[in-house]
């Protein structure tokens, strides 16, 4: 587990709604629960700042970090997709991105690929990406951010055959692989939930254990944002395991939250001279 990835998890699960800068001492305390050293946390925070996700400032001798606009957007998008489970009616239209980025801009091409995957697009082949969701604003933001106006086109169209929309999905997304990842997630966390439930019933479940396990639960579940585009029910198997995994995640998260949040707030160290600043 990379420290930067875990920090994204913590910012998304705990910090994003606070609207404040976070003292580096608090971040070191939380990351220490997972075995990361003071030095490793500071180096990671510095790198994330250089990459444009975080911004820092000093108050006296103490350092504070908050999410940049870019970081806030990434966290907001991720939080929405992790916790919002409402089903959207599909209009049977595919959103299509066609890119023709030249070799001299390969770095931009790779960045666009990663961002399209994160957003939920699947690669159909021949530089064509598709999604059943109306992601026009997100795509336009990507084009603007990477200055790709001359190399990326966006279309909306209906698939008229000769195969079916389910066939299109099967060619674009490996549903069997996604299903296997969900099975692995459930096989790992369901026994853990049972163990922690028994500990809680016996009065032996600690706040720190709940904090750690909730972070790990979210950390593993949010990986599905990169591989599961939340396809419409019409093109999924009737017994799609993603529904079971989503329900289990929400239940386990609720179970862990009271003690996890108590640990979080008990250790949210804010120096006396901190006046607070919204992000």
Short mmCIF file of C-alpha atoms in Angstrom, two decimals:
data_model
loop_
_atom_site.label_atom_id
_atom_site.label_comp_id
_atom_site.label_asym_id
_atom_site.label_seq_id
_atom_site.Cartn_x
_atom_site.Cartn_y
_atom_site.Cartn_z
CA UNK A 1 0.00 0.00 0.00
CA UNK A 2 1.50 3.30 -1.10
CA UNK A 3 1.37 6.13 1.46
CA UNK A 4 0.04 8.59 -1.14
CA UNK A 5 -2.83 6.25 -1.95
CA UNK A 6 -3.68 5.84 1.72
CA UNK A 7 -3.59 9.61 2.23
CA UNK A 8 -6.11 9.99 -0.59
CA UNK A 9 -8.29 7.47 1.22
CA UNK A 10 -8.06 9.37 4.51
CA UNK A 11 -8.73 12.73 2.88
CA UNK A 12 -11.77 11.30 1.13
CA UNK A 13 -13.17 9.41 4.12
CA UNK A 14 -12.46 11.92 6.88
CA UNK A 15 -11.06 15.29 5.88
CA UNK A 16 -12.93 16.42 2.77
CA UNK A 17 -16.00 17.64 4.67
CA UNK A 18 -14.12 19.54 7.39
CA UNK A 19 -13.24 22.56 5.25
CA UNK A 20 -9.98 23.18 7.07
CA UNK A 21 -6.26 22.77 6.87
CA UNK A 22 -4.82 19.68 8.53
CA UNK A 23 -1.82 19.85 10.82
CA UNK A 24 0.95 17.54 9.65
CA UNK A 25 1.17 16.17 13.19
CA UNK A 26 -2.35 14.78 12.89
CA UNK A 27 -1.56 13.18 9.54
CA UNK A 28 1.55 11.57 11.01
CA UNK A 29 -0.53 10.22 13.91
CA UNK A 30 -3.12 8.67 11.61
CA UNK A 31 -0.61 7.25 9.14
CA UNK A 32 1.37 5.78 12.03
CA UNK A 33 -1.56 3.40 12.59
CA UNK A 34 -0.54 1.72 9.34
CA UNK A 35 3.18 1.56 10.05
CA UNK A 36 4.31 4.65 8.13
CA UNK A 37 7.10 6.67 9.71
CA UNK A 38 7.20 10.40 10.31
CA UNK A 39 9.73 10.81 7.49
CA UNK A 40 7.73 8.74 5.01
CA UNK A 41 4.62 10.84 5.64
CA UNK A 42 6.47 14.13 5.22
CA UNK A 43 8.09 12.99 1.96
CA UNK A 44 4.74 11.80 0.62
CA UNK A 45 3.02 15.08 1.51
CA UNK A 46 5.78 16.99 -0.25
CA UNK A 47 5.40 14.87 -3.40
CA UNK A 48 1.63 15.24 -3.43
CA UNK A 49 2.11 19.00 -3.18
CA UNK A 50 4.49 18.96 -6.15
CA UNK A 51 1.91 16.97 -8.12
CA UNK A 52 -0.71 19.60 -7.45
CA UNK A 53 -2.99 17.63 -5.10
CA UNK A 54 -2.13 19.45 -1.88
CA UNK A 55 -0.98 22.89 -0.82
CA UNK A 56 0.95 23.69 2.33
CA UNK A 57 1.66 26.70 4.48
CA UNK A 58 3.41 27.41 7.75
CA UNK A 59 1.97 28.77 10.99
CA UNK A 60 5.02 29.40 13.13
CA UNK A 61 7.03 26.18 13.02
CA UNK A 62 4.05 24.00 12.21
CA UNK A 63 3.08 22.84 8.72
CA UNK A 64 -0.50 22.58 7.47
CA UNK A 65 -1.91 20.94 4.35
CA UNK A 66 -5.14 21.31 2.47
CA UNK A 67 -6.48 20.03 -0.83
CA UNK A 68 -6.01 22.18 -3.93
CA UNK A 69 -8.91 22.71 -6.33
CA UNK A 70 -7.57 19.76 -8.33
CA UNK A 71 -7.36 17.61 -5.20
CA UNK A 72 -10.83 18.65 -4.06
CA UNK A 73 -12.30 17.69 -7.43
CA UNK A 74 -10.67 14.25 -7.41
CA UNK A 75 -11.78 13.58 -3.83
CA UNK A 76 -15.29 14.89 -4.48
CA UNK A 77 -15.70 12.69 -7.56
CA UNK A 78 -14.41 9.65 -5.68
CA UNK A 79 -16.55 10.24 -2.59
CA UNK A 80 -19.66 10.65 -4.73
CA UNK A 81 -19.05 7.39 -6.57
CA UNK A 82 -18.19 5.42 -3.43
CA UNK A 83 -21.10 6.51 -1.25
CA UNK A 84 -23.92 7.39 -3.64
CA UNK A 85 -25.73 4.23 -4.72
CA UNK A 86 -28.75 5.65 -6.52
CA UNK A 87 -29.54 4.01 -9.86
CA UNK A 88 -29.75 6.25 -12.93
CA UNK A 89 -32.11 5.47 -15.83
CA UNK A 90 -30.04 4.80 -18.96
CA UNK A 91 -31.04 6.65 -22.12
CA UNK A 92 -29.47 3.91 -24.33
CA UNK A 93 -26.91 6.39 -25.64
CA UNK A 94 -23.18 5.81 -25.66
CA UNK A 95 -20.78 8.67 -25.02
CA UNK A 96 -17.79 8.20 -27.29
CA UNK A 97 -14.33 9.73 -27.08
CA UNK A 98 -12.07 9.41 -30.12
CA UNK A 99 -8.48 10.54 -29.69
CA UNK A 100 -5.74 11.02 -32.27
CA UNK A 101 -2.92 12.29 -30.08
CA UNK A 102 0.44 12.20 -31.92
CA UNK A 103 3.48 10.35 -30.65
CA UNK A 104 5.23 13.58 -29.69
CA UNK A 105 2.50 14.09 -27.06
CA UNK A 106 2.67 10.56 -25.66
CA UNK A 107 2.77 11.84 -22.07
CA UNK A 108 -0.52 13.69 -22.63
CA UNK A 109 -1.97 10.55 -24.20
CA UNK A 110 -1.10 8.49 -21.12
CA UNK A 111 -2.56 11.11 -18.80
CA UNK A 112 -5.78 11.18 -20.81
CA UNK A 113 -5.96 7.37 -20.73
CA UNK A 114 -5.64 7.27 -16.93
CA UNK A 115 -8.20 10.02 -16.47
CA UNK A 116 -10.71 8.39 -18.83
CA UNK A 117 -10.32 5.09 -16.96
CA UNK A 118 -10.84 6.87 -13.63
CA UNK A 119 -13.92 8.65 -14.96
CA UNK A 120 -15.45 5.35 -16.08
CA UNK A 121 -14.72 5.07 -19.78
CA UNK A 122 -13.87 1.70 -21.30
CA UNK A 123 -11.47 1.15 -24.19
CA UNK A 124 -13.28 -0.22 -27.25
CA UNK A 125 -10.15 -0.22 -29.44
CA UNK A 126 -8.58 1.93 -32.18
CA UNK A 127 -8.28 4.95 -29.86
CA UNK A 128 -12.02 4.84 -29.09
CA UNK A 129 -13.37 5.07 -25.53
CA UNK A 130 -17.02 4.64 -24.55
CA UNK A 131 -19.27 5.17 -21.54
CA UNK A 132 -23.02 4.83 -20.99
CA UNK A 133 -22.96 7.83 -18.66
CA UNK A 134 -23.32 11.48 -19.60
CA UNK A 135 -19.74 12.54 -18.84
CA UNK A 136 -19.53 15.43 -21.28
CA UNK A 137 -18.47 18.03 -18.64
CA UNK A 138 -15.72 15.74 -17.32
CA UNK A 139 -14.37 15.08 -20.82
CA UNK A 140 -14.38 18.77 -21.71
CA UNK A 141 -12.48 19.50 -18.50
CA UNK A 142 -9.86 16.90 -19.47
CA UNK A 143 -9.50 18.36 -22.96
CA UNK A 144 -9.05 21.83 -21.52
CA UNK A 145 -6.64 20.72 -18.78
CA UNK A 146 -4.32 18.88 -21.17
CA UNK A 147 -4.83 21.25 -24.15
CA UNK A 148 -6.03 18.49 -26.47
CA UNK A 149 -8.70 20.38 -28.42
CA UNK A 150 -7.15 19.40 -31.77
CA UNK A 151 -6.83 15.70 -30.94
CA UNK A 152 -9.95 14.62 -29.05
CA UNK A 153 -13.55 14.42 -30.28
CA UNK A 154 -16.68 13.63 -28.30
CA UNK A 155 -19.80 11.96 -29.73
CA UNK A 156 -23.14 10.70 -28.45
CA UNK A 157 -24.70 7.82 -30.37
CA UNK A 158 -26.97 4.76 -30.17
CA UNK A 159 -25.68 1.30 -30.97
CA UNK A 160 -27.80 -0.28 -33.73
CA UNK A 161 -26.14 -3.66 -34.15
CA UNK A 162 -25.51 -6.16 -35.48
CA UNK A 163 -24.77 -7.30 -31.92
CA UNK A 164 -26.33 -6.12 -28.65
CA UNK A 165 -25.34 -3.56 -26.05
CA UNK A 166 -24.40 -6.46 -23.76
CA UNK A 167 -21.96 -7.65 -26.42
CA UNK A 168 -20.46 -4.17 -26.60
CA UNK A 169 -20.02 -4.18 -22.84
CA UNK A 170 -18.37 -7.60 -22.86
CA UNK A 171 -15.87 -6.45 -25.50
CA UNK A 172 -15.06 -3.25 -23.63
CA UNK A 173 -15.07 -4.29 -19.97
CA UNK A 174 -13.93 -7.66 -18.67
CA UNK A 175 -16.90 -8.39 -16.43
CA UNK A 176 -15.51 -11.77 -15.35
CA UNK A 177 -12.36 -10.09 -14.07
CA UNK A 178 -14.38 -7.42 -12.25
CA UNK A 179 -16.56 -10.14 -10.71
CA UNK A 180 -13.46 -12.00 -9.50
CA UNK A 181 -12.13 -8.83 -7.84
CA UNK A 182 -15.46 -8.37 -6.03
CA UNK A 183 -15.37 -11.99 -4.87
CA UNK A 184 -11.87 -11.47 -3.47
CA UNK A 185 -13.03 -8.29 -1.69
CA UNK A 186 -15.96 -10.10 -0.06
CA UNK A 187 -13.96 -13.20 0.86
CA UNK A 188 -11.45 -11.00 2.70
CA UNK A 189 -13.75 -8.56 4.49
CA UNK A 190 -16.77 -10.71 5.37
CA UNK A 191 -14.82 -12.89 7.85
CA UNK A 192 -13.20 -9.74 9.24
CA UNK A 193 -16.63 -8.19 9.83
CA UNK A 194 -17.73 -11.31 11.71
CA UNK A 195 -14.58 -11.25 13.89
CA UNK A 196 -14.94 -7.56 14.73
CA UNK A 197 -18.65 -7.99 15.44
CA UNK A 198 -17.84 -10.67 18.01
CA UNK A 199 -15.16 -8.46 19.56
CA UNK A 200 -17.62 -5.59 19.79
CA UNK A 201 -20.24 -7.81 21.44
CA UNK A 202 -17.63 -8.80 24.02
CA UNK A 203 -16.71 -5.15 24.63
CA UNK A 204 -13.19 -5.65 23.28
CA UNK A 205 -13.29 -3.70 20.02
CA UNK A 206 -11.11 -0.58 20.26
CA UNK A 207 -11.52 2.79 18.60
CA UNK A 208 -8.11 2.55 16.94
CA UNK A 209 -8.93 -0.86 15.46
CA UNK A 210 -12.12 0.53 13.94
CA UNK A 211 -10.27 3.54 12.54
CA UNK A 212 -7.66 1.32 10.91
CA UNK A 213 -10.14 -1.20 9.54
CA UNK A 214 -12.50 1.45 8.16
CA UNK A 215 -9.62 3.10 6.30
CA UNK A 216 -8.52 -0.27 4.89
CA UNK A 217 -12.10 -1.11 3.91
CA UNK A 218 -12.52 2.17 2.02
CA UNK A 219 -9.01 1.88 0.56
CA UNK A 220 -9.79 -1.50 -0.98
CA UNK A 221 -13.32 -0.68 -2.06
CA UNK A 222 -12.39 2.53 -3.83
CA UNK A 223 -10.11 0.54 -6.15
CA UNK A 224 -13.29 -0.50 -7.94
CA UNK A 225 -13.61 3.10 -9.15
CA UNK A 226 -10.81 2.27 -11.59
CA UNK A 227 -12.30 -0.98 -12.94
CA UNK A 228 -16.08 -0.90 -12.45
CA UNK A 229 -17.81 1.91 -14.41
CA UNK A 230 -21.19 1.22 -12.73
CA UNK A 231 -22.83 0.04 -15.93
CA UNK A 232 -26.61 0.26 -16.41
CA UNK A 233 -28.59 -2.68 -15.09
CA UNK A 234 -29.82 -3.43 -18.62
CA UNK A 235 -26.36 -4.59 -19.71
CA UNK A 236 -25.32 -6.41 -16.52
CA UNK A 237 -26.01 -10.01 -15.39
CA UNK A 238 -29.18 -10.30 -13.32
CA UNK A 239 -27.24 -11.41 -10.22
CA UNK A 240 -24.42 -8.85 -10.58
CA UNK A 241 -22.08 -9.24 -7.59
CA UNK A 242 -21.33 -5.52 -7.53
CA UNK A 243 -24.72 -4.96 -5.87
CA UNK A 244 -23.87 -7.40 -3.08
CA UNK A 245 -20.44 -5.84 -2.58
CA UNK A 246 -21.89 -2.33 -2.43
CA UNK A 247 -24.47 -3.31 0.17
CA UNK A 248 -21.88 -5.10 2.28
CA UNK A 249 -19.48 -2.14 2.08
CA UNK A 250 -22.15 0.29 3.29
CA UNK A 251 -23.13 -2.01 6.19
CA UNK A 252 -19.57 -2.66 7.35
CA UNK A 253 -18.71 1.05 7.05
CA UNK A 254 -21.70 1.98 9.26
CA UNK A 255 -20.67 -0.61 11.85
CA UNK A 256 -17.12 0.73 12.08
CA UNK A 257 -17.95 4.43 11.94
CA UNK A 258 -18.87 5.36 15.55
CA UNK A 259 -15.63 4.11 17.10
CA UNK A 260 -13.53 5.03 14.03
CA UNK A 261 -14.71 8.64 14.11
CA UNK A 262 -14.19 8.85 17.86
CA UNK A 263 -10.53 7.87 17.34
CA UNK A 264 -10.25 10.36 14.49
CA UNK A 265 -11.59 13.33 16.46
CA UNK A 266 -9.77 12.36 19.67
CA UNK A 267 -6.51 12.59 17.72
CA UNK A 268 -7.28 15.60 15.53
CA UNK A 269 -4.49 17.70 17.01
CA UNK A 270 -5.05 21.39 16.28
CA UNK A 271 -2.45 23.76 17.78
CA UNK A 272 -3.76 26.62 19.90
CA UNK A 273 -2.48 29.25 17.47
CA UNK A 274 -4.39 27.71 14.55
CA UNK A 275 -7.13 30.08 13.39
CA UNK A 276 -8.66 27.85 10.71
CA UNK A 277 -8.91 28.38 6.98
CA UNK A 278 -11.40 26.92 4.54
CA UNK A 279 -10.18 25.00 1.53
#
